[in-house]
mmCIF file of C-alpha atoms and ligand atoms in Angstrom:
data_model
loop_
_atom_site.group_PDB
_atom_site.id
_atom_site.type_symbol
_atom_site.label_atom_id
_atom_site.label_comp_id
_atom_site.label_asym_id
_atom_site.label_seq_id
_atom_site.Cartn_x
_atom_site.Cartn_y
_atom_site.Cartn_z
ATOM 1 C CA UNK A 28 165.067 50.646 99.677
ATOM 2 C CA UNK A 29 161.259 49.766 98.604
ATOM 3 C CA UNK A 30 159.226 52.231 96.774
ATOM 4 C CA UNK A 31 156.179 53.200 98.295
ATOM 5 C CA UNK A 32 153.681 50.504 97.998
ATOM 6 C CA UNK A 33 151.000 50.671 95.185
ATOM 7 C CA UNK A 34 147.872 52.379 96.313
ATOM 8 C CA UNK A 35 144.904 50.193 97.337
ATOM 9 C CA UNK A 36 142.766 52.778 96.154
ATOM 10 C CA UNK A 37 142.955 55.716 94.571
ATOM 11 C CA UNK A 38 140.138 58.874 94.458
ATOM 12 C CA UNK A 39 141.505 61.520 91.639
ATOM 13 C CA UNK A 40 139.723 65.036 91.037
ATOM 14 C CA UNK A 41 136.297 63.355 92.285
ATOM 15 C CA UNK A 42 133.142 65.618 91.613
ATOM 16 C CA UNK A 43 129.495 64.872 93.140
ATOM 17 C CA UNK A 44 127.072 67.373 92.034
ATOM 18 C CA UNK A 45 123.359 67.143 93.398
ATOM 19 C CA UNK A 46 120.637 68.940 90.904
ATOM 20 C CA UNK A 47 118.476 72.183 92.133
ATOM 21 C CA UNK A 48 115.662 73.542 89.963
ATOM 22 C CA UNK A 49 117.883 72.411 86.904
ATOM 23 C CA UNK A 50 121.293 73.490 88.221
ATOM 24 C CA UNK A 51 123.824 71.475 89.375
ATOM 25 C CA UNK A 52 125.797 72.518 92.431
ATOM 26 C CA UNK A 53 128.899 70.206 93.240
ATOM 27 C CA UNK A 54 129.015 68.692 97.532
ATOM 28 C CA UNK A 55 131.892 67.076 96.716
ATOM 29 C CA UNK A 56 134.538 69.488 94.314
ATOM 30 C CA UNK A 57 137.406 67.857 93.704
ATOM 31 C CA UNK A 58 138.543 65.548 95.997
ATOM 32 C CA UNK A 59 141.573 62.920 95.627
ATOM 33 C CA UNK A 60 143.021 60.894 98.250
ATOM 34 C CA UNK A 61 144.967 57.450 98.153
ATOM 35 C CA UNK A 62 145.168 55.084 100.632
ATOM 36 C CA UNK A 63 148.228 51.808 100.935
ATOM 37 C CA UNK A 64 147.630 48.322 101.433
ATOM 38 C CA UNK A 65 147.062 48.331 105.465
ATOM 39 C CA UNK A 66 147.130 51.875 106.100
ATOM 40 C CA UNK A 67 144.055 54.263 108.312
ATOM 41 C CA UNK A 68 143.315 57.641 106.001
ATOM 42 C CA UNK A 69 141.079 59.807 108.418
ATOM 43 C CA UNK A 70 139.111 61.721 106.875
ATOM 44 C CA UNK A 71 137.681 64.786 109.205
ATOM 45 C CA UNK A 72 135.512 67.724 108.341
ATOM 46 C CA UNK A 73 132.764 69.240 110.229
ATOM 47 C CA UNK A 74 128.920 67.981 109.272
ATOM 48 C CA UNK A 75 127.933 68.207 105.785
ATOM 49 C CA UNK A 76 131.154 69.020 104.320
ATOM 50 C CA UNK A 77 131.178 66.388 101.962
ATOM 51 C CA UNK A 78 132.480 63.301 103.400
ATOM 52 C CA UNK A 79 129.968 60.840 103.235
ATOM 53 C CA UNK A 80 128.835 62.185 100.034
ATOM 54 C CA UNK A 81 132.641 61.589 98.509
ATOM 55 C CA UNK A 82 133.126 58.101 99.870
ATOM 56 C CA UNK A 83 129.337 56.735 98.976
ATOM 57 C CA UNK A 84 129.980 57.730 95.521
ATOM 58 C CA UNK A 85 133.284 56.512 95.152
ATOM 59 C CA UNK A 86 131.704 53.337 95.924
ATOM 60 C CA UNK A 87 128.757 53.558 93.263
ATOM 61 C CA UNK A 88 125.987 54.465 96.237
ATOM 62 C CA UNK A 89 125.406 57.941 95.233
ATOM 63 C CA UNK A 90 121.359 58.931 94.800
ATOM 64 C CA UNK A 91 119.494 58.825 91.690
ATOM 65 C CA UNK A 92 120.266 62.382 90.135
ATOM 66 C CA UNK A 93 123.263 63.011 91.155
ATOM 67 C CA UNK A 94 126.129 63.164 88.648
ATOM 68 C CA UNK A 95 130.037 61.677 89.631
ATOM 69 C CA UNK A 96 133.016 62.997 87.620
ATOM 70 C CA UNK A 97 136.941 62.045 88.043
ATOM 71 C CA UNK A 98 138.407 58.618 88.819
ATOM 72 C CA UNK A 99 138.587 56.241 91.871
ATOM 73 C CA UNK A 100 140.779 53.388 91.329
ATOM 74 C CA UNK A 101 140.606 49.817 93.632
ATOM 75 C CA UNK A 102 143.870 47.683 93.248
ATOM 76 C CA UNK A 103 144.019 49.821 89.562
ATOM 77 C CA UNK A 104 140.411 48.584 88.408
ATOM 78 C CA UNK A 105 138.500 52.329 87.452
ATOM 79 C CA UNK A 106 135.144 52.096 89.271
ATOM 80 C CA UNK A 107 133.301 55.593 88.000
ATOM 81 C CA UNK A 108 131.564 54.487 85.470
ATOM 82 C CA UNK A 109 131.754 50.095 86.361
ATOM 83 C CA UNK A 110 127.959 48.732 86.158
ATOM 84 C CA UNK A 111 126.116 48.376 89.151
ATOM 85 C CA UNK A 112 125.749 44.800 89.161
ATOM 86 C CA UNK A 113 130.077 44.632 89.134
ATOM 87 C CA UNK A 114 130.068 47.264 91.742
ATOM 88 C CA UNK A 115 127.562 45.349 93.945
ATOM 89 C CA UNK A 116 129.956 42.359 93.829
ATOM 90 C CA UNK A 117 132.898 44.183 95.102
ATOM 91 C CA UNK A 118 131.057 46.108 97.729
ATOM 92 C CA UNK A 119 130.540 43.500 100.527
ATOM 93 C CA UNK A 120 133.490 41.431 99.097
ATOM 94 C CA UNK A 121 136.884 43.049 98.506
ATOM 95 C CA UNK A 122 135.343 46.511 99.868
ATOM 96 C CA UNK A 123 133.566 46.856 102.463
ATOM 97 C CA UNK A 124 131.592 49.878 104.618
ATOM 98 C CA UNK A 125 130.367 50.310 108.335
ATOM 99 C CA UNK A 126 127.692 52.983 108.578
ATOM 100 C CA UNK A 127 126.565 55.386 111.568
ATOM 101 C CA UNK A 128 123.547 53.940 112.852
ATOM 102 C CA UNK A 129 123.978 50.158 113.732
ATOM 103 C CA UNK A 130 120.267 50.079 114.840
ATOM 104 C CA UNK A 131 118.473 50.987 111.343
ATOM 105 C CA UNK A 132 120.918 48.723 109.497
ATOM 106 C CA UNK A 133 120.023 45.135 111.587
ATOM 107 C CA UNK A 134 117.444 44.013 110.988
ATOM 108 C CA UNK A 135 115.142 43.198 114.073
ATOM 109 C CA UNK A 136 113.126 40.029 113.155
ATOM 110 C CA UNK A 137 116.133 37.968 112.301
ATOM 111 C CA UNK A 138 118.571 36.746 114.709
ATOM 112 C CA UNK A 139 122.129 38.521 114.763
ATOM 113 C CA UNK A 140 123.428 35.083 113.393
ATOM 114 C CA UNK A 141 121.373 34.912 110.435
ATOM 115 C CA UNK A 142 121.996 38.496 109.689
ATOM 116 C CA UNK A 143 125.824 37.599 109.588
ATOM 117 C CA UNK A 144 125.439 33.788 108.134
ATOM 118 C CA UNK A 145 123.567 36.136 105.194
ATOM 119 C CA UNK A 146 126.417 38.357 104.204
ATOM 120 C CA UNK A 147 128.844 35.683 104.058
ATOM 121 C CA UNK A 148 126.292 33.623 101.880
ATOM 122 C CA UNK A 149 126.064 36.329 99.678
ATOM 123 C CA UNK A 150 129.291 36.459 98.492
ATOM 124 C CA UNK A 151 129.937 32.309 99.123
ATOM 125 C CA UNK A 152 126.557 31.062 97.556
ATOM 126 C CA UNK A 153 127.974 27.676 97.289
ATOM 127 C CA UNK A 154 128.701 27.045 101.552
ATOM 128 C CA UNK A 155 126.438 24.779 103.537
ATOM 129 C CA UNK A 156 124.135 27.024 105.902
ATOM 130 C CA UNK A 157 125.821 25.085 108.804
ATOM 131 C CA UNK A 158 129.221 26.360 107.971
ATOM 132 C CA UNK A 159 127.782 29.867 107.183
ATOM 133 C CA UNK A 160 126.278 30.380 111.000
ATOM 134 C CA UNK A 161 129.819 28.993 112.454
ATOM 135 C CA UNK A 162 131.607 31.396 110.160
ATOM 136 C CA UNK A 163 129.200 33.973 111.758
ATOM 137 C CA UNK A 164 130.141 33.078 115.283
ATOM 138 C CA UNK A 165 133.732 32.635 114.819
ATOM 139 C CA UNK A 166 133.162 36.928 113.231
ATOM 140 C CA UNK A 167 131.571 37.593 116.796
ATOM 141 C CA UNK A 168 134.148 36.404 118.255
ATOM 142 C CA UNK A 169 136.756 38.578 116.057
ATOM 143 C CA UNK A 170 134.941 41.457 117.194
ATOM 144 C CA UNK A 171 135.317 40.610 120.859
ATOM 145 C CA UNK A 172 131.643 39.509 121.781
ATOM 146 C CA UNK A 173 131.644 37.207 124.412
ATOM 147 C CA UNK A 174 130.122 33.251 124.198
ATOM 148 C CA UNK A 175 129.419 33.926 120.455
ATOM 149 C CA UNK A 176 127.454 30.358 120.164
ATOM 150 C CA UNK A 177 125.469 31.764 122.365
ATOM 151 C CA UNK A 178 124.922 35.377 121.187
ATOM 152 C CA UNK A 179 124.507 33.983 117.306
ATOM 153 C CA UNK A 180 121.004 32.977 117.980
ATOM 154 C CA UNK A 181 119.945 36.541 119.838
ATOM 155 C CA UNK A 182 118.345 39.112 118.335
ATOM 156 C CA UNK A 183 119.995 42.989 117.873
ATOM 157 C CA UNK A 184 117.710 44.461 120.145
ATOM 158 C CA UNK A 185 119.254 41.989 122.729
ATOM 159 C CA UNK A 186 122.604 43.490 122.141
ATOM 160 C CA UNK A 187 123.508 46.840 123.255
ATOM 161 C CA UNK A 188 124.463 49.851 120.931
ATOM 162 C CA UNK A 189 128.161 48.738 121.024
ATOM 163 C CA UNK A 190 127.642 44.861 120.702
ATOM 164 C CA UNK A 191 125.485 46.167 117.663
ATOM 165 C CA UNK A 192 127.961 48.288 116.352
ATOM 166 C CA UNK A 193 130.904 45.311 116.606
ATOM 167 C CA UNK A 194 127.951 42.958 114.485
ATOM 168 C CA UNK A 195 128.431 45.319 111.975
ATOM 169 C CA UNK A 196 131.940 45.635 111.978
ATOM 170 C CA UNK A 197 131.570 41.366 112.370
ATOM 171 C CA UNK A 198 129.528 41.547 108.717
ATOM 172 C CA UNK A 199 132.111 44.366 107.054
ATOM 173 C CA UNK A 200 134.729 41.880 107.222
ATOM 174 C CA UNK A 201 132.587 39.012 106.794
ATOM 175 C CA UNK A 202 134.337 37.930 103.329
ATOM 176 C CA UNK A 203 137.859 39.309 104.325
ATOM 177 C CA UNK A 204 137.809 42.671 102.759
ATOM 178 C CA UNK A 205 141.050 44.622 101.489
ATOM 179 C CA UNK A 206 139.744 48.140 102.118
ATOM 180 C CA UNK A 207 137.027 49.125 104.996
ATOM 181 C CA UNK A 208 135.249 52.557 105.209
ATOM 182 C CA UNK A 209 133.551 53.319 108.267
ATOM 183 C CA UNK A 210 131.470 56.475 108.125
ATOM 184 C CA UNK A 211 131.604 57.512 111.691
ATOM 185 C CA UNK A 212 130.912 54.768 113.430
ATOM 186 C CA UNK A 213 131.184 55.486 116.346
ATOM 187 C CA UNK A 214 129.157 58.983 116.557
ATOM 188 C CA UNK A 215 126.329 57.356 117.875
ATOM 189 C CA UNK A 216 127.547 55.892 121.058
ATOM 190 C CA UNK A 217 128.946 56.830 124.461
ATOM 191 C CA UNK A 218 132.441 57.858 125.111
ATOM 192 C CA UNK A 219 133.259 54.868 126.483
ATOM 193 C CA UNK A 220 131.768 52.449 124.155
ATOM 194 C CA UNK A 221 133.366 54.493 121.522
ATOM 195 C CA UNK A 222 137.131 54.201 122.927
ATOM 196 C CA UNK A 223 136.078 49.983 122.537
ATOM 197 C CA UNK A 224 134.581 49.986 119.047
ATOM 198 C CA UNK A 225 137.666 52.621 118.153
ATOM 199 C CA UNK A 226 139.688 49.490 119.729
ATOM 200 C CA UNK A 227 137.635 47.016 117.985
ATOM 201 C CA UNK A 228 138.266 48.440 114.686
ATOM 202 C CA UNK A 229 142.407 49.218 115.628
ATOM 203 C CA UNK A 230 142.825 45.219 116.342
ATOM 204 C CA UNK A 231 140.577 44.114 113.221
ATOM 205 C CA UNK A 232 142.731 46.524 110.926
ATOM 206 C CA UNK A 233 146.115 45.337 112.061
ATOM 207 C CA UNK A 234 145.232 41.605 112.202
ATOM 208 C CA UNK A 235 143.823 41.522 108.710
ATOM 209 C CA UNK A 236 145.979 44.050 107.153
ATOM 210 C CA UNK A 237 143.156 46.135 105.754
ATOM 211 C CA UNK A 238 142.931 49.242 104.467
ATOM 212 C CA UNK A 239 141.204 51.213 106.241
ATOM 213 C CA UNK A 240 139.429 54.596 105.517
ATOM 214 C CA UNK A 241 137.889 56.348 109.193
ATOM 215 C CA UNK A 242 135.503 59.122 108.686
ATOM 216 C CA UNK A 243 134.602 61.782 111.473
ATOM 217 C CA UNK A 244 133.782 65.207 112.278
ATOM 218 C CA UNK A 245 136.115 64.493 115.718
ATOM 219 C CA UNK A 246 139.534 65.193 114.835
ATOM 220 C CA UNK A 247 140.738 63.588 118.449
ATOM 221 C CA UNK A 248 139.575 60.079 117.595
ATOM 222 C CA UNK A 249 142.373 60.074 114.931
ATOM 223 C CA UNK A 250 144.992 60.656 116.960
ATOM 224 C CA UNK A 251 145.582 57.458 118.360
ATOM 225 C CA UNK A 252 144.082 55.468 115.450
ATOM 226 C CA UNK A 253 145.395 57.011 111.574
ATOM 227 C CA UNK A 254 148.412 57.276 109.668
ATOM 228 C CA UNK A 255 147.460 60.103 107.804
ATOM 229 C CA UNK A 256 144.582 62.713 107.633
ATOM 230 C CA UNK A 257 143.020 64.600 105.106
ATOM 231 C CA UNK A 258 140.639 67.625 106.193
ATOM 232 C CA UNK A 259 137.851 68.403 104.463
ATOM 233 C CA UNK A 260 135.830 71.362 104.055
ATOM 234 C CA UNK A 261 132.874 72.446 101.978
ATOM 235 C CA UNK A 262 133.552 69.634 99.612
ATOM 236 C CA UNK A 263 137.308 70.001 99.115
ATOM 237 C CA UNK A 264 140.756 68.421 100.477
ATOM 238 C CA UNK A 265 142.026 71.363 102.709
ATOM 239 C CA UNK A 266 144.907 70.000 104.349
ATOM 240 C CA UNK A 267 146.498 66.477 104.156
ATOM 241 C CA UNK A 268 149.277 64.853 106.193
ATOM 242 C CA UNK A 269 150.743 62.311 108.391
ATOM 243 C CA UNK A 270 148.374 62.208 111.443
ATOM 244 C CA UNK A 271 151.724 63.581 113.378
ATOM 245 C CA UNK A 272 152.611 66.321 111.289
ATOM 246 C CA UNK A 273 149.095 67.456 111.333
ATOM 247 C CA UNK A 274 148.761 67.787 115.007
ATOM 248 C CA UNK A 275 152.509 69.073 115.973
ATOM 249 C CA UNK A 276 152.137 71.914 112.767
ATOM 250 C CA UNK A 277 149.119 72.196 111.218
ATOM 251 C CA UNK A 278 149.199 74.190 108.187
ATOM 252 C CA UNK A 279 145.269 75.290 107.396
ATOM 253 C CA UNK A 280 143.459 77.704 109.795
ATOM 254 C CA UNK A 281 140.403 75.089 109.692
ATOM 255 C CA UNK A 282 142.712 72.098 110.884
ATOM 256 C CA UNK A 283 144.130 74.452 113.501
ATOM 257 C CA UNK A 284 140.117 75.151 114.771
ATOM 258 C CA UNK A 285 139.186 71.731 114.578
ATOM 259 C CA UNK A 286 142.544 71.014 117.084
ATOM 260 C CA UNK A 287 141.275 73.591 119.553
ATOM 261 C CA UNK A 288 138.224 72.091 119.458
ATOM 262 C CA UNK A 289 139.172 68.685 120.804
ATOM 263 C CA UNK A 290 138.598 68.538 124.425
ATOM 264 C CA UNK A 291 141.550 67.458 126.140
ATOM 265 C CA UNK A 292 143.846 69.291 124.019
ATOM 266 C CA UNK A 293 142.084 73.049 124.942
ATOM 267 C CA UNK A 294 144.316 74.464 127.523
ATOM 268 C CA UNK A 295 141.250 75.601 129.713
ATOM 269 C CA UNK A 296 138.855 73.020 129.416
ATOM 270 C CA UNK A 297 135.942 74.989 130.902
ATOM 271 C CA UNK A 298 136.225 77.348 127.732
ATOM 272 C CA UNK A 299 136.206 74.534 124.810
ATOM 273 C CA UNK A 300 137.054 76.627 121.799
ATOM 274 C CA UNK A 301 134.597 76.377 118.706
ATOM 275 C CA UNK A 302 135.365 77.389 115.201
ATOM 276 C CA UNK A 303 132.700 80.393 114.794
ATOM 277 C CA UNK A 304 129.736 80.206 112.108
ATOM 278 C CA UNK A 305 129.398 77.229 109.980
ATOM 279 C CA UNK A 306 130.130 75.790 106.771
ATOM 280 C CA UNK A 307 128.583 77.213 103.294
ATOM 281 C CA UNK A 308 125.355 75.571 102.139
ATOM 282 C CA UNK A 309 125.339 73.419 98.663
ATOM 283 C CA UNK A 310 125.233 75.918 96.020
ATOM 284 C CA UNK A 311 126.249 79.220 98.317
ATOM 285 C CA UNK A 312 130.329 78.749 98.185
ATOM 286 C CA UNK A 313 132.076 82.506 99.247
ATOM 287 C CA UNK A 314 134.346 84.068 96.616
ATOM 288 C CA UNK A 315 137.964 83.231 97.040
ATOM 289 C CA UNK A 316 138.826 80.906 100.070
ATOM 290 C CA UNK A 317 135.585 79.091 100.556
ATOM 291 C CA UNK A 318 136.384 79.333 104.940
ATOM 292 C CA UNK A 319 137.289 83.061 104.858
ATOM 293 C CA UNK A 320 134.277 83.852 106.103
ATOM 294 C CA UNK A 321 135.104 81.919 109.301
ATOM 295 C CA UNK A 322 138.429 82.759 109.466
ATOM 296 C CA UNK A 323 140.402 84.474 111.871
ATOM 297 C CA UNK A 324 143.513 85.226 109.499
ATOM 298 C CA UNK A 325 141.572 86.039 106.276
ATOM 299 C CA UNK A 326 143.121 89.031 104.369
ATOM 300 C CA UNK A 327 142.204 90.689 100.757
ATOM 301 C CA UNK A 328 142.959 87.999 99.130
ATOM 302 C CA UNK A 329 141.160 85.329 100.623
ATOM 303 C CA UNK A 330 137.916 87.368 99.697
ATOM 304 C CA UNK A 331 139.164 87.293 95.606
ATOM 305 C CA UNK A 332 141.419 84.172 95.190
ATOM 306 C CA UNK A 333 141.361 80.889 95.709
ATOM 307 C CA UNK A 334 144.077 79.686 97.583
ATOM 308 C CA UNK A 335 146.813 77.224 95.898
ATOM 309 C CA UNK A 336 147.430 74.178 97.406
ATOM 310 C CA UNK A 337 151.411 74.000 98.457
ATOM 311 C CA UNK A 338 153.620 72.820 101.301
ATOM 312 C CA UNK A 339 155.773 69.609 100.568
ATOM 313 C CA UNK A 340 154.524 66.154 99.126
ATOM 314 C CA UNK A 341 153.516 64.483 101.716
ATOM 315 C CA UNK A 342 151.785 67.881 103.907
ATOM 316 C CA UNK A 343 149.542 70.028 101.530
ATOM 317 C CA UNK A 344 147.538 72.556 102.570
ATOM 318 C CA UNK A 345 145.292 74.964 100.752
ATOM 319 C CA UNK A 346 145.369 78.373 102.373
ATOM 320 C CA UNK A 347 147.366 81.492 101.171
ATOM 321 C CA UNK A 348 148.901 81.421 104.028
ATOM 322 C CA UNK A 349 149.609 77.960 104.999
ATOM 323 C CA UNK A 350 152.410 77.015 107.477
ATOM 324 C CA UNK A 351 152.453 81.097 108.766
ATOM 325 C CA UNK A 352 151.978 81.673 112.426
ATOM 326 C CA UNK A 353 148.403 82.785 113.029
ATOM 327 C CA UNK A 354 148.751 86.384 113.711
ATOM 328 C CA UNK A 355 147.825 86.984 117.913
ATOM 329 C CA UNK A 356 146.117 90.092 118.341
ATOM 330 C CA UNK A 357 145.187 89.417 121.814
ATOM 331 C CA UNK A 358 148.076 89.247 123.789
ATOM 332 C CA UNK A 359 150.141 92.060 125.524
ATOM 333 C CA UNK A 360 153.529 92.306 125.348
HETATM 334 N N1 ADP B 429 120.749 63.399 98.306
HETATM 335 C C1 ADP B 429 121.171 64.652 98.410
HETATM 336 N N2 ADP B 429 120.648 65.648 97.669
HETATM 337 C C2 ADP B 429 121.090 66.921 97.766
HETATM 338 N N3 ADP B 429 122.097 67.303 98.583
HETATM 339 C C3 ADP B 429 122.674 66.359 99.345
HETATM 340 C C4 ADP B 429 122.249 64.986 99.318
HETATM 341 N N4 ADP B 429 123.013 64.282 100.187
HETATM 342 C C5 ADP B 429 123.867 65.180 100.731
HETATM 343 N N5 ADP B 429 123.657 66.415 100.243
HETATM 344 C C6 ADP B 429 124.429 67.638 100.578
HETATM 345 O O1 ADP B 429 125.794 67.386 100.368
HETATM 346 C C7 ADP B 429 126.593 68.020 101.358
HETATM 347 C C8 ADP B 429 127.534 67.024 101.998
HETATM 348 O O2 ADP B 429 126.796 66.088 102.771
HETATM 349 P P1 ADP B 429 127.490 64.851 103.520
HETATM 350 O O3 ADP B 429 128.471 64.206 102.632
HETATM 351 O O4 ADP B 429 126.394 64.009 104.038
HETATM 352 O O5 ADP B 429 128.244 65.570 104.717
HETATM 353 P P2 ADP B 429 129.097 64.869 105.890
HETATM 354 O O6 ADP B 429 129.075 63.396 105.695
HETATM 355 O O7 ADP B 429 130.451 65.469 105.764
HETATM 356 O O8 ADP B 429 128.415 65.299 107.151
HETATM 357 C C9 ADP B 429 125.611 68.672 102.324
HETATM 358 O O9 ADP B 429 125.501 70.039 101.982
HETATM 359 C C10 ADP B 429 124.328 67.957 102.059
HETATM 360 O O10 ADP B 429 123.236 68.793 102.311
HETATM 361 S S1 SF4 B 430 143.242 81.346 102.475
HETATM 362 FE FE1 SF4 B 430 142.805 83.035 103.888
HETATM 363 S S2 SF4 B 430 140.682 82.700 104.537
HETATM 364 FE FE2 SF4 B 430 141.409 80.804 103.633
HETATM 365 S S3 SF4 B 430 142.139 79.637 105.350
HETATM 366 FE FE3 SF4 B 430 143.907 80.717 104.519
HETATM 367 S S4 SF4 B 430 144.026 82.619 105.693
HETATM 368 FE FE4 SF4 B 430 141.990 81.748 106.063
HETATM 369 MG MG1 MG B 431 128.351 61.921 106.993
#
């Protein structure tokens, strides 16, 4: 009989306009999400749609210039608008964030130790140095390195793309985090060293509990690993629902394209399908349904209005025709 838990965190109506020649033109338009204590959001949407955009902002990183409306709540504390100094001190503590590219953010003249002994330091300024480096080891070993007393005193470009990518998972959760965003990390590796880190991350999440927010244009490395997904396109919330729902009845044309698109799930693999043209530049958003010109079920309407968002609480989709059968004009009775 328990109500749903409190939200961890909480994004509401969140707006990230970038400035062109003195007009403003909004990446991110409108976005809100939650996420529960221990639960894996997805977020999916093809590049440049928004998602990195949305999530660095809602943690205070957005560039110089660029202006952040609406609200995003951690454990109920507002941080739009918190100083960066206070958001520094959560970021690295009770939130952390795992990047693409785990070569350009080690750095190569300082063992991987070090590197790890530093973030806890950071946030522990007080702990002897000593304690700090077995801290780091016993964080290799978390993230399924092997001999970790050994590998402590290596340097990254000893380690191999994955064994990079798990230090950097190793320093997310250095100080025992509460919500973790990783932004595609695994994009840059091979298939197989992908399925490990995807692993990696799975174990880490459940044995800590953590929140955890997993961003990628690659709708099949959810399936295994989220709760629920949102889909995102040209800067907005398209479709959002338990990562089950979402596969066995997809409500948003886009979703449904992004499903074809997965590999193993096309029927005939040899003809991968691919969802045609690609998504509006900043600043040159389509009247009406901002995917209608993409999309295979676009009518009158989609050209003038912009679709509502509807379907029950915990599956929304925004598309005027969300939930309806795509229409098959290809097939003989
Ligand atoms: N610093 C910036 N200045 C202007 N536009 C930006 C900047 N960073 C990102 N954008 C634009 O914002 C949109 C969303 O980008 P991003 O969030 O990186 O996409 P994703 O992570 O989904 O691939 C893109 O159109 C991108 O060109
Ligand atoms: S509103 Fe129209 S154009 Fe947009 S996704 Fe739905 S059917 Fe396609
Ligand atoms: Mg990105």
């Amino acid at each position: 009989m328990s109500a749903s838990p409190a939200p961890l965190f909480e994004v509401r109506d969140l707006r990230v306009a970038f400035g062109r020649h003195g007009q403003f033109h909004e990446a991110v338009r409108g976005v809100s999400l939650t996420v529960a204590p221990g639960e894996v959001l997805g977020i999916v949407g093809e590049s440049g749609s928004g998602k990195s955009v949305a999530m660095l902002a809602a943690l205070g990183l957005n560039p110089e210039g660029s202006r952040v409306t609406g609200s995003v709540r951690f454990k109920g504390q507002e941080l739009v608008g918190m100083s960066r100094r206070d958001l520094r001190k959560l970021r690295g503590s009770r939130v952390a964030m795992i990047f693409q590219d785990p070569l350009s953010s080690l750095n190569p003249v300082m063992t991987v130790g070090a590197q790890i002994a530093e973030s806890v330091l950071l946030h522990n300024p007080g702990l002897p140095r000593r304690a700090a480096m077995e801290r780091a080891a016993e964080l290799l070993a978390l993230v399924a390195i092997p001999q970790p007393d050994r590998r402590i005193n290596q340097y990254p470009h000893e380690f191999s793309g994955g064994m990079r990518q798990r230090v950097m998972i190793a320093m997310a959760v250095a100080n025992d985090p509460d919500l973790l965003i990783a932004d595609e990390p695994t994009t840059a590796l091979d298939v197989t060293v992908q399925a490990q880190i995807m692993q990696v991350l799975a174990d880490l999440q459940h044995r800590l509990n953590l929140g955890l927010i997993l961003i990628t244009h690659d709708l099949g490395v959810l399936a295994g690993h989220a709760d629920r997904v949102a889909v995102i396109y040209a800067g907005q919330v398209v479709e959002q629902a338990p990562v089950d729902d979402l596969f066995a009845q997809p409500g948003h044309p886009y979703t449904r394209g992004l499903i074809a698109s997965i590999p193993n799930m096309a029927v005939e693999k040899e003809r991968l399908f691919s969802i045609e043209g690609t998504p509006p530049a900043l600043g040159r958003l389509p009247s009406g349904c901002p995917f209608n010109p993409r999309c295979s079920q676009a009518r009158d309407i989609c050209r003038s209005a912009v679709p509502p968002v509807s379907g029950p609480a915990q599956h929304r989709a925004a598309c005027h025709f969300a939930f309806e059968a795509p229409a098959t004009t290809d097939s003989p009775a």
